[in-house]
mmCIF file of C-alpha atoms in Angstrom:
data_model
loop_
_atom_site.group_PDB
_atom_site.id
_atom_site.type_symbol
_atom_site.label_atom_id
_atom_site.label_comp_id
_atom_site.label_asym_id
_atom_site.label_seq_id
_atom_site.Cartn_x
_atom_site.Cartn_y
_atom_site.Cartn_z
ATOM 1 C CA UNK S 584 -5.735 27.910 7.815
ATOM 2 C CA UNK S 585 -9.412 28.968 8.046
ATOM 3 C CA UNK S 586 -11.635 27.879 10.893
ATOM 4 C CA UNK S 587 -14.471 25.543 9.958
ATOM 5 C CA UNK S 588 -17.890 26.077 11.522
ATOM 6 C CA UNK S 589 -20.815 23.650 11.692
ATOM 7 C CA UNK S 590 -23.930 25.846 11.521
ATOM 8 C CA UNK S 591 -27.360 24.173 11.989
ATOM 9 C CA UNK S 592 -29.626 26.084 9.622
ATOM 10 C CA UNK S 593 -32.328 23.911 8.083
ATOM 11 C CA UNK S 594 -33.828 21.742 10.782
ATOM 12 C CA UNK S 595 -37.007 23.662 11.617
ATOM 13 C CA UNK S 596 -39.534 25.879 9.776
ATOM 14 C CA UNK S 597 -38.082 29.139 11.117
ATOM 15 C CA UNK S 598 -34.581 28.210 9.958
ATOM 16 C CA UNK S 599 -35.886 27.252 6.535
ATOM 17 C CA UNK S 600 -37.645 30.624 6.246
ATOM 18 C CA UNK S 601 -34.391 32.347 7.133
ATOM 19 C CA UNK S 602 -32.626 30.219 4.511
ATOM 20 C CA UNK S 603 -35.121 31.205 1.837
ATOM 21 C CA UNK S 604 -34.885 34.896 2.709
ATOM 22 C CA UNK S 605 -31.131 35.376 3.068
ATOM 23 C CA UNK S 606 -29.299 32.346 1.615
ATOM 24 C CA UNK S 607 -31.419 31.508 -1.408
ATOM 25 C CA UNK S 608 -31.533 35.220 -2.232
ATOM 26 C CA UNK S 609 -29.212 38.219 -2.029
ATOM 27 C CA UNK S 610 -30.172 40.978 0.399
ATOM 28 C CA UNK S 611 -29.718 44.585 -0.723
ATOM 29 C CA UNK S 612 -27.980 46.412 2.126
ATOM 30 C CA UNK S 613 -27.819 49.803 0.400
ATOM 31 C CA UNK S 614 -31.516 50.735 0.333
ATOM 32 C CA UNK S 615 -33.524 52.602 2.955
ATOM 33 C CA UNK S 616 -34.398 51.755 5.692
ATOM 34 C CA UNK S 617 -31.932 48.850 5.979
ATOM 35 C CA UNK S 618 -28.898 50.929 4.993
ATOM 36 C CA UNK S 619 -29.570 53.405 7.810
ATOM 37 C CA UNK S 620 -29.339 50.617 10.391
ATOM 38 C CA UNK S 621 -25.651 50.025 9.664
ATOM 39 C CA UNK S 622 -22.811 51.886 11.343
ATOM 40 C CA UNK S 623 -20.317 53.572 9.054
ATOM 41 C CA UNK S 624 -17.728 50.872 9.790
ATOM 42 C CA UNK S 625 -20.206 48.084 9.063
ATOM 43 C CA UNK S 626 -21.288 49.739 5.809
ATOM 44 C CA UNK S 627 -17.661 50.161 4.781
ATOM 45 C CA UNK S 628 -16.911 46.516 5.565
ATOM 46 C CA UNK S 629 -19.881 45.298 3.542
ATOM 47 C CA UNK S 630 -19.015 47.517 0.594
ATOM 48 C CA UNK S 631 -15.448 46.217 0.555
ATOM 49 C CA UNK S 632 -16.584 42.587 0.469
ATOM 50 C CA UNK S 633 -19.677 43.106 -1.695
ATOM 51 C CA UNK S 634 -19.292 46.055 -4.053
ATOM 52 C CA UNK S 635 -22.516 45.024 -5.827
ATOM 53 C CA UNK S 636 -24.462 46.252 -2.780
ATOM 54 C CA UNK S 637 -26.077 42.876 -2.049
ATOM 55 C CA UNK S 638 -25.012 39.737 -0.206
ATOM 56 C CA UNK S 639 -26.198 36.532 1.393
ATOM 57 C CA UNK S 640 -26.416 36.692 5.209
ATOM 58 C CA UNK S 641 -26.697 34.467 8.248
ATOM 59 C CA UNK S 642 -26.748 35.183 11.967
ATOM 60 C CA UNK S 643 -26.428 33.788 15.493
ATOM 61 C CA UNK S 644 -27.983 34.787 18.805
ATOM 62 C CA UNK S 645 -26.174 36.047 21.902
ATOM 63 C CA UNK S 646 -25.798 32.469 23.159
ATOM 64 C CA UNK S 647 -23.073 32.134 20.510
ATOM 65 C CA UNK S 648 -21.279 35.452 21.169
ATOM 66 C CA UNK S 649 -18.088 33.835 22.479
ATOM 67 C CA UNK S 650 -17.818 31.466 19.520
ATOM 68 C CA UNK S 651 -18.623 34.190 17.006
ATOM 69 C CA UNK S 652 -15.812 36.324 18.462
ATOM 70 C CA UNK S 653 -13.342 33.697 17.193
ATOM 71 C CA UNK S 654 -14.426 33.953 13.551
ATOM 72 C CA UNK S 655 -12.953 36.052 10.778
ATOM 73 C CA UNK S 656 -13.344 36.672 7.071
ATOM 74 C CA UNK S 657 -12.364 33.605 5.071
ATOM 75 C CA UNK S 658 -13.533 31.036 7.626
ATOM 76 C CA UNK S 659 -15.658 28.232 6.162
ATOM 77 C CA UNK S 660 -19.239 27.506 7.273
ATOM 78 C CA UNK S 661 -21.033 24.195 6.736
ATOM 79 C CA UNK S 662 -24.783 24.828 6.873
ATOM 80 C CA UNK S 663 -26.505 21.672 8.110
ATOM 81 C CA UNK S 664 -30.010 20.278 8.486
ATOM 82 C CA UNK S 665 -32.118 17.174 7.874
ATOM 83 C CA UNK S 666 -29.078 14.860 7.883
ATOM 84 C CA UNK S 667 -27.222 16.731 5.158
ATOM 85 C CA UNK S 668 -24.757 19.542 4.666
ATOM 86 C CA UNK S 669 -27.112 21.836 2.766
ATOM 87 C CA UNK S 670 -24.631 24.498 1.809
ATOM 88 C CA UNK S 671 -21.038 25.618 2.276
ATOM 89 C CA UNK S 672 -20.001 29.245 2.497
ATOM 90 C CA UNK S 673 -17.054 31.497 3.176
ATOM 91 C CA UNK S 674 -17.470 34.332 5.689
ATOM 92 C CA UNK S 675 -17.093 37.894 4.449
ATOM 93 C CA UNK S 676 -18.225 40.761 6.693
ATOM 94 C CA UNK S 677 -18.855 39.974 10.359
ATOM 95 C CA UNK S 678 -20.393 42.278 12.991
ATOM 96 C CA UNK S 679 -23.048 42.654 15.718
ATOM 97 C CA UNK S 680 -26.142 44.665 14.917
ATOM 98 C CA UNK S 681 -29.525 43.640 16.332
ATOM 99 C CA UNK S 682 -31.514 46.191 14.350
ATOM 100 C CA UNK S 683 -29.977 45.127 11.051
ATOM 101 C CA UNK S 684 -30.529 41.457 11.963
ATOM 102 C CA UNK S 685 -34.174 42.149 12.868
ATOM 103 C CA UNK S 686 -34.719 43.703 9.445
ATOM 104 C CA UNK S 687 -34.026 40.275 7.937
ATOM 105 C CA UNK S 688 -35.087 37.703 10.544
ATOM 106 C CA UNK S 689 -37.729 37.464 13.279
ATOM 107 C CA UNK S 690 -36.206 37.276 16.747
ATOM 108 C CA UNK S 691 -36.050 33.901 18.455
ATOM 109 C CA UNK S 692 -38.768 33.881 21.165
ATOM 110 C CA UNK S 693 -36.335 32.745 23.874
ATOM 111 C CA UNK S 694 -32.846 33.655 22.634
ATOM 112 C CA UNK S 695 -33.609 37.038 21.100
ATOM 113 C CA UNK S 696 -32.086 38.684 18.061
ATOM 114 C CA UNK S 697 -29.740 36.975 15.599
ATOM 115 C CA UNK S 698 -27.441 39.917 16.158
ATOM 116 C CA UNK S 699 -24.162 38.158 15.219
ATOM 117 C CA UNK S 700 -24.506 38.940 11.523
ATOM 118 C CA UNK S 701 -22.153 37.647 8.841
ATOM 119 C CA UNK S 702 -22.214 37.909 5.081
ATOM 120 C CA UNK S 703 -21.086 35.154 2.760
ATOM 121 C CA UNK S 704 -18.252 35.990 0.439
ATOM 122 C CA UNK S 705 -19.089 32.793 -1.448
ATOM 123 C CA UNK S 706 -21.796 30.180 -1.101
ATOM 124 C CA UNK S 707 -22.512 26.795 -2.711
ATOM 125 C CA UNK S 708 -25.718 24.794 -2.145
ATOM 126 C CA UNK S 709 -24.895 21.115 -1.544
ATOM 127 C CA UNK S 710 -26.564 17.798 -0.689
ATOM 128 C CA UNK S 711 -23.835 15.984 1.271
ATOM 129 C CA UNK S 712 -25.197 13.282 3.608
ATOM 130 C CA UNK S 713 -23.809 13.162 7.129
ATOM 131 C CA UNK S 714 -22.584 9.633 6.407
ATOM 132 C CA UNK S 715 -19.788 11.092 4.259
ATOM 133 C CA UNK S 716 -18.555 13.106 7.235
ATOM 134 C CA UNK S 717 -19.011 10.201 9.670
ATOM 135 C CA UNK S 718 -16.708 8.137 7.449
ATOM 136 C CA UNK S 719 -13.893 10.654 7.900
ATOM 137 C CA UNK S 720 -11.254 9.961 10.573
ATOM 138 C CA UNK S 721 -12.114 11.577 13.892
ATOM 139 C CA UNK S 722 -15.878 11.897 13.311
ATOM 140 C CA UNK S 723 -18.519 9.741 14.983
ATOM 141 C CA UNK S 724 -21.328 7.788 13.353
ATOM 142 C CA UNK S 725 -24.665 9.215 14.475
ATOM 143 C CA UNK S 726 -23.387 12.741 15.201
ATOM 144 C CA UNK S 727 -26.216 15.022 14.055
ATOM 145 C CA UNK S 728 -24.186 18.226 14.558
ATOM 146 C CA UNK S 729 -26.562 19.893 16.986
ATOM 147 C CA UNK S 730 -25.662 23.473 17.861
ATOM 148 C CA UNK S 731 -23.100 25.812 16.369
ATOM 149 C CA UNK S 732 -19.687 24.160 16.522
ATOM 150 C CA UNK S 733 -16.179 25.338 15.637
ATOM 151 C CA UNK S 734 -14.035 22.375 14.661
ATOM 152 C CA UNK S 735 -10.550 21.903 16.062
ATOM 153 C CA UNK S 736 -7.718 22.368 13.517
ATOM 154 C CA UNK S 737 -7.260 18.645 12.891
ATOM 155 C CA UNK S 738 -10.952 18.064 12.182
ATOM 156 C CA UNK S 739 -11.101 21.239 10.097
ATOM 157 C CA UNK S 740 -8.294 19.973 7.880
ATOM 158 C CA UNK S 741 -9.944 16.553 7.700
ATOM 159 C CA UNK S 742 -13.308 17.885 6.580
ATOM 160 C CA UNK S 743 -11.896 20.325 4.007
ATOM 161 C CA UNK S 744 -9.723 17.597 2.510
ATOM 162 C CA UNK S 745 -12.313 14.862 2.877
ATOM 163 C CA UNK S 746 -15.096 16.835 1.183
ATOM 164 C CA UNK S 747 -12.692 18.327 -1.387
ATOM 165 C CA UNK S 748 -13.543 21.964 -0.709
ATOM 166 C CA UNK S 749 -11.597 24.695 -2.496
ATOM 167 C CA UNK S 750 -12.058 28.361 -1.680
ATOM 168 C CA UNK S 751 -10.449 29.357 -4.981
ATOM 169 C CA UNK S 752 -10.222 27.449 -8.239
ATOM 170 C CA UNK S 753 -7.682 27.525 -11.041
ATOM 171 C CA UNK S 754 -9.194 29.330 -14.028
ATOM 172 C CA UNK S 755 -8.233 26.681 -16.577
ATOM 173 C CA UNK S 756 -9.621 23.896 -14.417
ATOM 174 C CA UNK S 757 -12.746 25.951 -13.932
ATOM 175 C CA UNK S 758 -13.310 25.979 -17.687
ATOM 176 C CA UNK S 759 -13.081 22.175 -17.723
ATOM 177 C CA UNK S 760 -15.644 21.535 -14.991
ATOM 178 C CA UNK S 761 -18.667 19.786 -16.445
ATOM 179 C CA UNK S 762 -21.814 18.052 -15.250
ATOM 180 C CA UNK S 763 -22.252 14.680 -17.028
ATOM 181 C CA UNK S 764 -20.066 12.357 -14.899
ATOM 182 C CA UNK S 765 -21.711 13.147 -11.585
ATOM 183 C CA UNK S 766 -25.172 13.343 -13.101
ATOM 184 C CA UNK S 767 -24.650 9.776 -14.355
ATOM 185 C CA UNK S 768 -23.397 8.668 -10.943
ATOM 186 C CA UNK S 769 -26.314 10.316 -9.147
ATOM 187 C CA UNK S 770 -28.888 8.670 -11.401
ATOM 188 C CA UNK S 771 -26.998 5.377 -11.894
ATOM 189 C CA UNK S 772 -26.848 5.721 -15.657
ATOM 190 C CA UNK S 773 -24.034 5.080 -18.088
ATOM 191 C CA UNK S 774 -21.145 7.485 -18.605
ATOM 192 C CA UNK S 775 -20.369 8.201 -22.243
ATOM 193 C CA UNK S 776 -17.733 10.096 -24.219
ATOM 194 C CA UNK S 777 -15.084 9.522 -21.593
ATOM 195 C CA UNK S 778 -12.389 11.699 -23.139
ATOM 196 C CA UNK S 779 -14.484 14.865 -22.876
ATOM 197 C CA UNK S 780 -15.836 14.344 -19.386
ATOM 198 C CA UNK S 781 -14.156 15.963 -16.416
ATOM 199 C CA UNK S 782 -16.172 16.430 -13.233
ATOM 200 C CA UNK S 783 -19.269 17.728 -11.578
ATOM 201 C CA UNK S 784 -19.021 20.391 -8.955
ATOM 202 C CA UNK S 785 -21.267 22.663 -7.014
ATOM 203 C CA UNK S 786 -20.178 26.186 -7.916
ATOM 204 C CA UNK S 787 -21.415 29.623 -6.998
ATOM 205 C CA UNK S 788 -19.544 32.722 -8.115
ATOM 206 C CA UNK S 789 -19.642 36.159 -6.502
ATOM 207 C CA UNK S 790 -17.712 39.179 -7.649
ATOM 208 C CA UNK S 791 -15.057 38.650 -4.982
ATOM 209 C CA UNK S 792 -14.587 34.901 -4.591
ATOM 210 C CA UNK S 793 -15.362 31.466 -5.917
ATOM 211 C CA UNK S 794 -16.115 28.353 -3.890
ATOM 212 C CA UNK S 795 -15.927 24.856 -5.389
ATOM 213 C CA UNK S 796 -17.008 21.608 -3.776
ATOM 214 C CA UNK S 797 -16.152 18.635 -5.956
ATOM 215 C CA UNK S 798 -18.701 15.811 -5.750
ATOM 216 C CA UNK S 799 -17.797 13.297 -8.451
ATOM 217 C CA UNK S 800 -15.236 11.423 -6.352
ATOM 218 C CA UNK S 801 -17.643 11.033 -3.430
ATOM 219 C CA UNK S 802 -20.398 9.771 -5.712
ATOM 220 C CA UNK S 803 -17.988 7.383 -7.440
ATOM 221 C CA UNK S 804 -16.769 6.011 -4.097
ATOM 222 C CA UNK S 805 -20.339 5.575 -2.873
ATOM 223 C CA UNK S 806 -21.291 3.576 -5.938
ATOM 224 C CA UNK S 807 -18.105 1.495 -5.698
ATOM 225 C CA UNK S 808 -18.553 0.669 -2.000
ATOM 226 C CA UNK S 809 -22.204 -0.187 -2.681
ATOM 227 C CA UNK S 810 -21.038 -2.613 -5.372
ATOM 228 C CA UNK S 811 -18.767 -4.272 -2.786
ATOM 229 C CA UNK S 812 -21.571 -4.485 -0.227
ATOM 230 C CA UNK S 813 -19.758 -2.198 2.228
ATOM 231 C CA UNK S 814 -22.210 -0.352 4.504
ATOM 232 C CA UNK S 815 -19.684 1.662 6.511
ATOM 233 C CA UNK S 816 -16.580 2.399 4.426
ATOM 234 C CA UNK S 817 -13.419 3.201 6.349
ATOM 235 C CA UNK S 818 -10.883 5.948 5.683
ATOM 236 C CA UNK S 819 -7.505 6.539 7.289
ATOM 237 C CA UNK S 820 -5.875 9.741 8.433
ATOM 238 C CA UNK S 821 -2.164 9.438 7.652
ATOM 239 C CA UNK S 822 0.732 11.918 7.832
ATOM 240 C CA UNK S 823 0.347 12.136 4.046
ATOM 241 C CA UNK S 824 -3.382 12.956 4.137
ATOM 242 C CA UNK S 825 -6.715 11.132 4.244
ATOM 243 C CA UNK S 826 -7.246 8.022 2.169
ATOM 244 C CA UNK S 827 -10.428 7.732 0.113
ATOM 245 C CA UNK S 828 -10.994 4.126 1.149
ATOM 246 C CA UNK S 829 -9.181 1.584 3.310
ATOM 247 C CA UNK S 830 -10.028 -2.104 3.028
ATOM 248 C CA UNK S 831 -8.727 -4.803 5.346
ATOM 249 C CA UNK S 832 -7.564 -7.919 3.499
ATOM 250 C CA UNK S 833 -6.436 -11.305 4.766
ATOM 251 C CA UNK S 834 -2.846 -10.574 3.735
ATOM 252 C CA UNK S 835 -2.753 -6.910 4.780
ATOM 253 C CA UNK S 836 -4.687 -3.910 3.537
ATOM 254 C CA UNK S 837 -5.812 -2.185 0.344
ATOM 255 C CA UNK S 838 -5.761 1.582 -0.158
ATOM 256 C CA UNK S 839 -8.093 3.035 -2.788
ATOM 257 C CA UNK S 840 -7.768 6.524 -4.255
ATOM 258 C CA UNK S 841 -10.677 7.834 -6.354
ATOM 259 C CA UNK S 842 -10.329 10.476 -9.053
ATOM 260 C CA UNK S 843 -12.989 12.468 -10.851
ATOM 261 C CA UNK S 844 -11.511 11.923 -14.311
ATOM 262 C CA UNK S 845 -9.343 9.337 -16.085
ATOM 263 C CA UNK S 846 -6.920 11.608 -17.908
ATOM 264 C CA UNK S 847 -3.153 11.509 -17.359
ATOM 265 C CA UNK S 848 -3.167 14.335 -14.859
ATOM 266 C CA UNK S 849 -5.548 12.481 -12.526
ATOM 267 C CA UNK S 850 -3.823 9.130 -13.035
ATOM 268 C CA UNK S 851 -0.526 10.715 -11.967
ATOM 269 C CA UNK S 852 -2.218 12.312 -8.947
ATOM 270 C CA UNK S 853 -3.653 8.946 -7.888
ATOM 271 C CA UNK S 854 -0.259 7.265 -8.324
ATOM 272 C CA UNK S 855 1.524 9.852 -6.191
ATOM 273 C CA UNK S 856 -1.093 9.811 -3.424
ATOM 274 C CA UNK S 857 -1.235 6.032 -3.195
ATOM 275 C CA UNK S 858 2.550 5.775 -2.884
ATOM 276 C CA UNK S 859 2.456 8.516 -0.246
ATOM 277 C CA UNK S 860 -0.250 6.804 1.835
ATOM 278 C CA UNK S 861 1.049 3.233 1.600
ATOM 279 C CA UNK S 862 3.816 3.316 4.263
ATOM 280 C CA UNK S 863 1.371 4.630 6.888
ATOM 281 C CA UNK S 864 -1.338 1.940 6.938
ATOM 282 C CA UNK S 865 -1.847 0.090 10.254
ATOM 283 C CA UNK S 866 -1.625 -3.242 8.411
ATOM 284 C CA UNK S 867 0.992 -3.524 5.652
ATOM 285 C CA UNK S 868 -0.353 -2.251 2.330
ATOM 286 C CA UNK S 869 -0.495 -5.248 0.011
ATOM 287 C CA UNK S 870 -2.643 -3.730 -2.727
ATOM 288 C CA UNK S 871 -2.945 -0.176 -4.025
ATOM 289 C CA UNK S 872 -5.876 0.701 -6.265
ATOM 290 C CA UNK S 873 -6.741 3.762 -8.339
ATOM 291 C CA UNK S 874 -10.488 4.223 -8.988
ATOM 292 C CA UNK S 875 -11.830 6.131 -12.029
ATOM 293 C CA UNK S 876 -15.229 6.881 -13.608
ATOM 294 C CA UNK S 877 -14.045 5.584 -17.010
ATOM 295 C CA UNK S 878 -11.201 3.414 -18.299
ATOM 296 C CA UNK S 879 -7.905 5.309 -18.557
ATOM 297 C CA UNK S 880 -5.937 5.159 -21.792
ATOM 298 C CA UNK S 881 -3.537 2.253 -22.253
ATOM 299 C CA UNK S 882 -0.457 4.355 -21.506
ATOM 300 C CA UNK S 883 -2.001 5.566 -18.230
ATOM 301 C CA UNK S 884 -2.825 1.986 -17.230
ATOM 302 C CA UNK S 885 0.775 1.033 -18.032
ATOM 303 C CA UNK S 886 1.999 3.820 -15.737
ATOM 304 C CA UNK S 887 -0.013 2.466 -12.816
ATOM 305 C CA UNK S 888 0.965 -1.146 -13.522
ATOM 306 C CA UNK S 889 4.657 -0.197 -13.663
ATOM 307 C CA UNK S 890 4.407 0.546 -9.927
ATOM 308 C CA UNK S 891 2.272 -2.524 -9.172
ATOM 309 C CA UNK S 892 -0.900 -0.459 -8.764
ATOM 310 C CA UNK S 893 -4.279 -1.842 -9.828
ATOM 311 C CA UNK S 894 -6.845 0.182 -11.742
ATOM 312 C CA UNK S 895 -10.592 -0.103 -11.153
ATOM 313 C CA UNK S 896 -12.992 1.756 -13.428
ATOM 314 C CA UNK S 897 -16.744 2.039 -13.830
ATOM 315 C CA UNK S 898 -18.222 0.140 -16.774
ATOM 316 C CA UNK S 899 -21.958 0.394 -16.103
ATOM 317 C CA UNK S 900 -24.203 1.572 -13.263
ATOM 318 C CA UNK S 901 -22.978 -0.133 -10.068
ATOM 319 C CA UNK S 902 -20.544 -2.217 -12.142
ATOM 320 C CA UNK S 903 -16.768 -1.914 -12.035
ATOM 321 C CA UNK S 904 -13.894 -3.726 -13.700
ATOM 322 C CA UNK S 905 -10.431 -4.260 -12.227
ATOM 323 C CA UNK S 906 -7.329 -4.100 -14.410
ATOM 324 C CA UNK S 907 -4.797 -5.662 -12.028
ATOM 325 C CA UNK S 908 -1.084 -5.093 -12.103
ATOM 326 C CA UNK S 909 1.121 -8.076 -12.822
ATOM 327 C CA UNK S 910 1.376 -10.159 -9.655
ATOM 328 C CA UNK S 911 5.171 -10.400 -9.797
ATOM 329 C CA UNK S 912 5.493 -6.647 -10.296
ATOM 330 C CA UNK S 913 3.177 -6.042 -7.341
ATOM 331 C CA UNK S 914 5.169 -8.441 -5.168
ATOM 332 C CA UNK S 915 8.396 -6.701 -6.130
ATOM 333 C CA UNK S 916 6.961 -3.251 -5.415
ATOM 334 C CA UNK S 917 5.330 -4.121 -2.075
ATOM 335 C CA UNK S 918 8.493 -3.539 0.028
ATOM 336 C CA UNK S 919 8.890 -0.168 -1.728
ATOM 337 C CA UNK S 920 5.290 0.794 -0.878
ATOM 338 C CA UNK S 921 5.805 -0.197 2.732
ATOM 339 C CA UNK S 922 9.091 1.666 3.056
ATOM 340 C CA UNK S 923 11.019 -1.531 3.793
ATOM 341 C CA UNK S 924 13.720 -1.295 1.108
ATOM 342 C CA UNK S 925 17.205 -1.613 2.537
ATOM 343 C CA UNK S 926 19.961 0.781 1.543
#
């Protein structure tokens, strides 16, 4: 599993200049005089990762040498600043070279050169508020992620799963990715033509790799929790994964799983995940709910209801409708959800 790095990178004017110069734009590493500053091994490494001769770069000063020694190609970097994850990237080449670093960035007046240089094999600009990370199990409300930080394996898994980050994407799914659902959720407008809509993602493609951060589910959950008046939504880490939403009820608990589309594939995914999470809730799960941006087809609703699972779907901006399962079916399925069926 890749390491996950929190990299402050947007909080002050100097960092934002660096961002503009080497994250917003590709840097040509093959032209003179920059090319002559690389060792033969560094040039070879860059050419292998970036055959186009240009790449996005970031760096760290000597204060971070020990941490940078732990990183390798394929590790994931979350670039943070101004209370948001501003971008997510995947490390490519990684080396120390003060002269090469100084050709891109002005030295820090106290810490010196940003000589721990790494290229980004893939990079996706994002606008993910810290609150989405704070809501994940194991993270603390108010953590502003000061200083470069390498997450422990458990938190790394949590944040990759919780933010729905994929280093590679299936080609057929990639052809289906579309903008309208999340644009509607961002602007609180209506979603139309439900059968053709799939998802919104942040995508950036390089020759070598592709990084995808799905956003529709997070936006859908935010709008749904806002409609319920929930200021600090709770999620659970279970042996089966991280729930999208956990609600405490008088008679137990409700687990909600959000999906970025309402087609059969996503309905089946929601069904499987809800049944997987249900036995692991701290209070007995008494209601399971699948959340969608549009109303699923009748046969998909019937599939959920067969297992006693409710369906909630968006009807208008900040408005949702619940299609509940039959109460007797839910009551009969509850012991199954909770893993209490006798042999």
